[in-house]
């Protein structure tokens, strides 16, 4: 499911309510029970500086930092730094620099592919992806099949043109 709204504040409010701890619910017989629900797998797209601090743990950047594949990326980055040191050292010979440039190119490509794989796994495994209406144009979502449901919150306040971005990414649409 893709949930959008025209502003970052509105998207953050929706996410806060989605992940809020469940309250007790009254049954028909008057008993109060605690509903059982597993933790929602939500991913919030957008720049972390524009997100509320209470939902930063759901941002794509935070989820990528805690993902399984990022340890390998960190090791590759350390290796990349060692080759950058060789290239930047004025005492390095020309043959060493050429080899270092080749290695830099291949390591950068490896980092890029591994990070893209981690991001795609997070997006595809998420139950809910949240973004602003314009943020739904993010190229990260290009590899995702059409969403079953797209919800546009505060649709009356959004520009029609910006609403078409998430609408085209889904099979069904709810304008709230």
CSV table of C-alpha atoms in Angstrom, one decimal:
chain,number,residue,atom,x,y,z
A,1,UNK,CA,0.0,0.0,0.0
A,2,UNK,CA,1.2,3.5,-0.8
A,3,UNK,CA,0.0,6.3,1.5
A,4,UNK,CA,0.6,9.9,0.4
A,5,UNK,CA,-0.3,13.4,1.4
A,6,UNK,CA,0.6,16.8,0.0
A,7,UNK,CA,2.8,17.8,3.0
A,8,UNK,CA,5.5,16.1,5.1
A,9,UNK,CA,3.6,16.9,8.3
A,10,UNK,CA,0.5,15.2,7.0
A,11,UNK,CA,2.4,12.1,6.0
A,12,UNK,CA,4.2,12.0,9.4
A,13,UNK,CA,0.8,12.3,11.2
A,14,UNK,CA,-0.6,9.3,9.2
A,15,UNK,CA,2.5,7.3,10.0
A,16,UNK,CA,2.4,8.2,13.7
A,17,UNK,CA,-1.2,6.9,13.9
A,18,UNK,CA,-0.4,3.8,11.9
A,19,UNK,CA,2.4,2.7,14.3
A,20,UNK,CA,0.8,4.0,17.5
A,21,UNK,CA,0.6,1.4,20.2
A,22,UNK,CA,-2.8,-0.4,20.2
A,23,UNK,CA,-5.2,0.6,22.9
A,24,UNK,CA,-7.6,-1.7,24.7
A,25,UNK,CA,-10.8,-2.6,22.9
A,26,UNK,CA,-14.1,-3.4,24.4
A,27,UNK,CA,-15.9,-6.5,23.2
A,28,UNK,CA,-19.7,-7.1,23.0
A,29,UNK,CA,-19.7,-8.8,26.4
A,30,UNK,CA,-18.1,-5.8,28.1
A,31,UNK,CA,-14.6,-7.3,28.5
A,32,UNK,CA,-11.5,-5.3,27.6
A,33,UNK,CA,-8.9,-7.0,25.5
A,34,UNK,CA,-5.6,-6.0,24.1
A,35,UNK,CA,-5.6,-6.5,20.4
A,36,UNK,CA,-2.8,-8.6,19.0
A,37,UNK,CA,-1.1,-7.1,16.1
A,38,UNK,CA,2.4,-7.5,14.8
A,39,UNK,CA,4.7,-4.5,14.2
A,40,UNK,CA,3.8,-2.7,11.0
A,41,UNK,CA,6.5,-2.8,8.4
A,42,UNK,CA,6.4,0.8,7.2
A,43,UNK,CA,8.9,2.8,5.1
A,44,UNK,CA,8.8,6.6,5.1
A,45,UNK,CA,10.4,8.1,2.0
A,46,UNK,CA,11.8,11.6,2.2
A,47,UNK,CA,14.7,13.6,3.5
A,48,UNK,CA,15.3,12.9,7.2
A,49,UNK,CA,15.7,16.6,8.0
A,50,UNK,CA,12.0,17.1,7.0
A,51,UNK,CA,10.6,14.3,9.1
A,52,UNK,CA,9.4,14.3,12.7
A,53,UNK,CA,11.9,12.9,15.2
A,54,UNK,CA,9.3,10.5,16.5
A,55,UNK,CA,9.2,8.6,13.2
A,56,UNK,CA,12.8,8.8,12.1
A,57,UNK,CA,13.2,5.1,12.8
A,58,UNK,CA,10.8,4.4,9.9
A,59,UNK,CA,12.7,6.5,7.4
A,60,UNK,CA,14.4,4.7,4.5
A,61,UNK,CA,17.8,6.0,5.6
A,62,UNK,CA,17.5,4.6,9.1
A,63,UNK,CA,16.2,1.3,7.9
A,64,UNK,CA,19.1,1.0,5.4
A,65,UNK,CA,21.6,1.7,8.2
A,66,UNK,CA,20.1,-1.2,10.3
A,67,UNK,CA,19.6,-3.6,7.3
A,68,UNK,CA,21.6,-6.9,7.0
A,69,UNK,CA,23.5,-6.0,3.9
A,70,UNK,CA,25.0,-2.8,5.1
A,71,UNK,CA,27.9,-4.5,7.0
A,72,UNK,CA,29.4,-5.6,3.7
A,73,UNK,CA,28.9,-2.1,2.3
A,74,UNK,CA,30.8,-0.7,5.3
A,75,UNK,CA,33.7,-3.1,4.7
A,76,UNK,CA,33.8,-2.2,1.0
A,77,UNK,CA,33.8,1.5,1.9
A,78,UNK,CA,36.9,1.0,4.1
A,79,UNK,CA,38.7,-0.7,1.3
A,80,UNK,CA,37.7,2.2,-1.0
A,81,UNK,CA,39.2,4.6,1.5
A,82,UNK,CA,42.5,2.8,1.3
A,83,UNK,CA,42.6,3.1,-2.5
A,84,UNK,CA,41.7,6.8,-2.2
A,85,UNK,CA,44.7,7.2,0.0
A,86,UNK,CA,46.9,5.7,-2.6
A,87,UNK,CA,45.5,7.9,-5.3
A,88,UNK,CA,45.8,11.1,-3.2
A,89,UNK,CA,49.4,10.4,-2.1
A,90,UNK,CA,51.8,12.4,-4.3
A,91,UNK,CA,54.6,9.8,-3.7
A,92,UNK,CA,52.6,7.0,-5.3
A,93,UNK,CA,53.9,5.7,-8.6
A,94,UNK,CA,51.9,5.9,-11.8
A,95,UNK,CA,51.3,2.2,-12.1
A,96,UNK,CA,50.0,2.0,-8.5
A,97,UNK,CA,47.6,4.9,-9.2
A,98,UNK,CA,46.3,3.3,-12.4
A,99,UNK,CA,45.5,0.1,-10.5
A,100,UNK,CA,44.0,2.1,-7.6
A,101,UNK,CA,41.7,4.0,-10.1
A,102,UNK,CA,40.5,0.6,-11.6
A,103,UNK,CA,39.8,-0.7,-8.1
A,104,UNK,CA,38.0,2.5,-7.1
A,105,UNK,CA,35.7,2.2,-10.1
A,106,UNK,CA,34.8,-1.4,-9.4
A,107,UNK,CA,34.4,-0.8,-5.7
A,108,UNK,CA,32.0,2.1,-6.3
A,109,UNK,CA,30.0,0.0,-8.6
A,110,UNK,CA,29.8,-2.8,-6.0
A,111,UNK,CA,28.7,-0.3,-3.3
A,112,UNK,CA,26.0,1.1,-5.6
A,113,UNK,CA,24.6,-2.3,-6.5
A,114,UNK,CA,24.6,-3.6,-2.9
A,115,UNK,CA,22.9,-0.4,-1.6
A,116,UNK,CA,20.3,-0.6,-4.3
A,117,UNK,CA,19.6,-4.2,-3.5
A,118,UNK,CA,19.1,-3.4,0.2
A,119,UNK,CA,16.7,-0.5,-0.6
A,120,UNK,CA,14.7,-2.7,-3.0
A,121,UNK,CA,14.4,-5.4,-0.4
A,122,UNK,CA,13.1,-2.9,2.2
A,123,UNK,CA,10.6,-1.4,-0.2
A,124,UNK,CA,9.2,-4.7,-1.4
A,125,UNK,CA,9.0,-6.2,2.1
A,126,UNK,CA,7.2,-3.1,3.5
A,127,UNK,CA,3.5,-3.4,4.1
A,128,UNK,CA,3.1,0.4,3.8
A,129,UNK,CA,5.2,2.9,1.9
A,130,UNK,CA,4.6,6.6,2.9
A,131,UNK,CA,5.6,9.7,0.9
A,132,UNK,CA,4.4,13.0,-0.1
A,133,UNK,CA,2.4,13.1,-3.4
A,134,UNK,CA,5.4,14.6,-5.2
A,135,UNK,CA,7.8,12.3,-3.3
A,136,UNK,CA,6.0,9.3,-4.8
A,137,UNK,CA,7.8,10.1,-8.0
A,138,UNK,CA,11.0,8.8,-6.4
A,139,UNK,CA,12.9,6.5,-8.7
A,140,UNK,CA,13.2,4.0,-5.9
A,141,UNK,CA,9.6,3.1,-6.5
A,142,UNK,CA,10.1,2.5,-10.3
A,143,UNK,CA,11.1,-1.1,-9.7
A,144,UNK,CA,8.0,-1.8,-7.6
A,145,UNK,CA,5.0,-3.4,-9.2
A,146,UNK,CA,1.8,-1.4,-9.0
A,147,UNK,CA,0.6,-0.9,-5.5
A,148,UNK,CA,-2.7,-2.7,-4.6
A,149,UNK,CA,-4.0,0.5,-2.9
A,150,UNK,CA,-3.0,4.1,-3.0
A,151,UNK,CA,-4.3,6.4,-0.3
A,152,UNK,CA,-4.1,10.2,-0.8
A,153,UNK,CA,-4.8,11.9,2.5
A,154,UNK,CA,-5.8,15.6,2.5
A,155,UNK,CA,-6.6,15.2,-1.2
A,156,UNK,CA,-8.7,18.3,-1.3
A,157,UNK,CA,-5.6,20.4,-0.4
A,158,UNK,CA,-3.3,18.8,-2.9
A,159,UNK,CA,-2.8,20.0,-6.5
A,160,UNK,CA,-4.5,17.7,-9.0
A,161,UNK,CA,-1.2,17.4,-11.0
A,162,UNK,CA,0.6,16.2,-7.9
A,163,UNK,CA,-2.1,13.6,-7.1
A,164,UNK,CA,-1.6,12.0,-10.5
A,165,UNK,CA,1.9,10.9,-9.5
A,166,UNK,CA,0.8,8.4,-6.8
A,167,UNK,CA,-2.5,7.6,-8.7
A,168,UNK,CA,-0.5,6.1,-11.6
A,169,UNK,CA,1.4,3.8,-9.2
A,170,UNK,CA,-1.6,1.9,-8.0
A,171,UNK,CA,-4.5,-0.3,-9.0
A,172,UNK,CA,-7.0,1.3,-6.6
A,173,UNK,CA,-7.1,4.8,-5.2
A,174,UNK,CA,-8.7,6.3,-2.1
A,175,UNK,CA,-8.9,10.0,-1.8
A,176,UNK,CA,-9.4,11.1,1.8
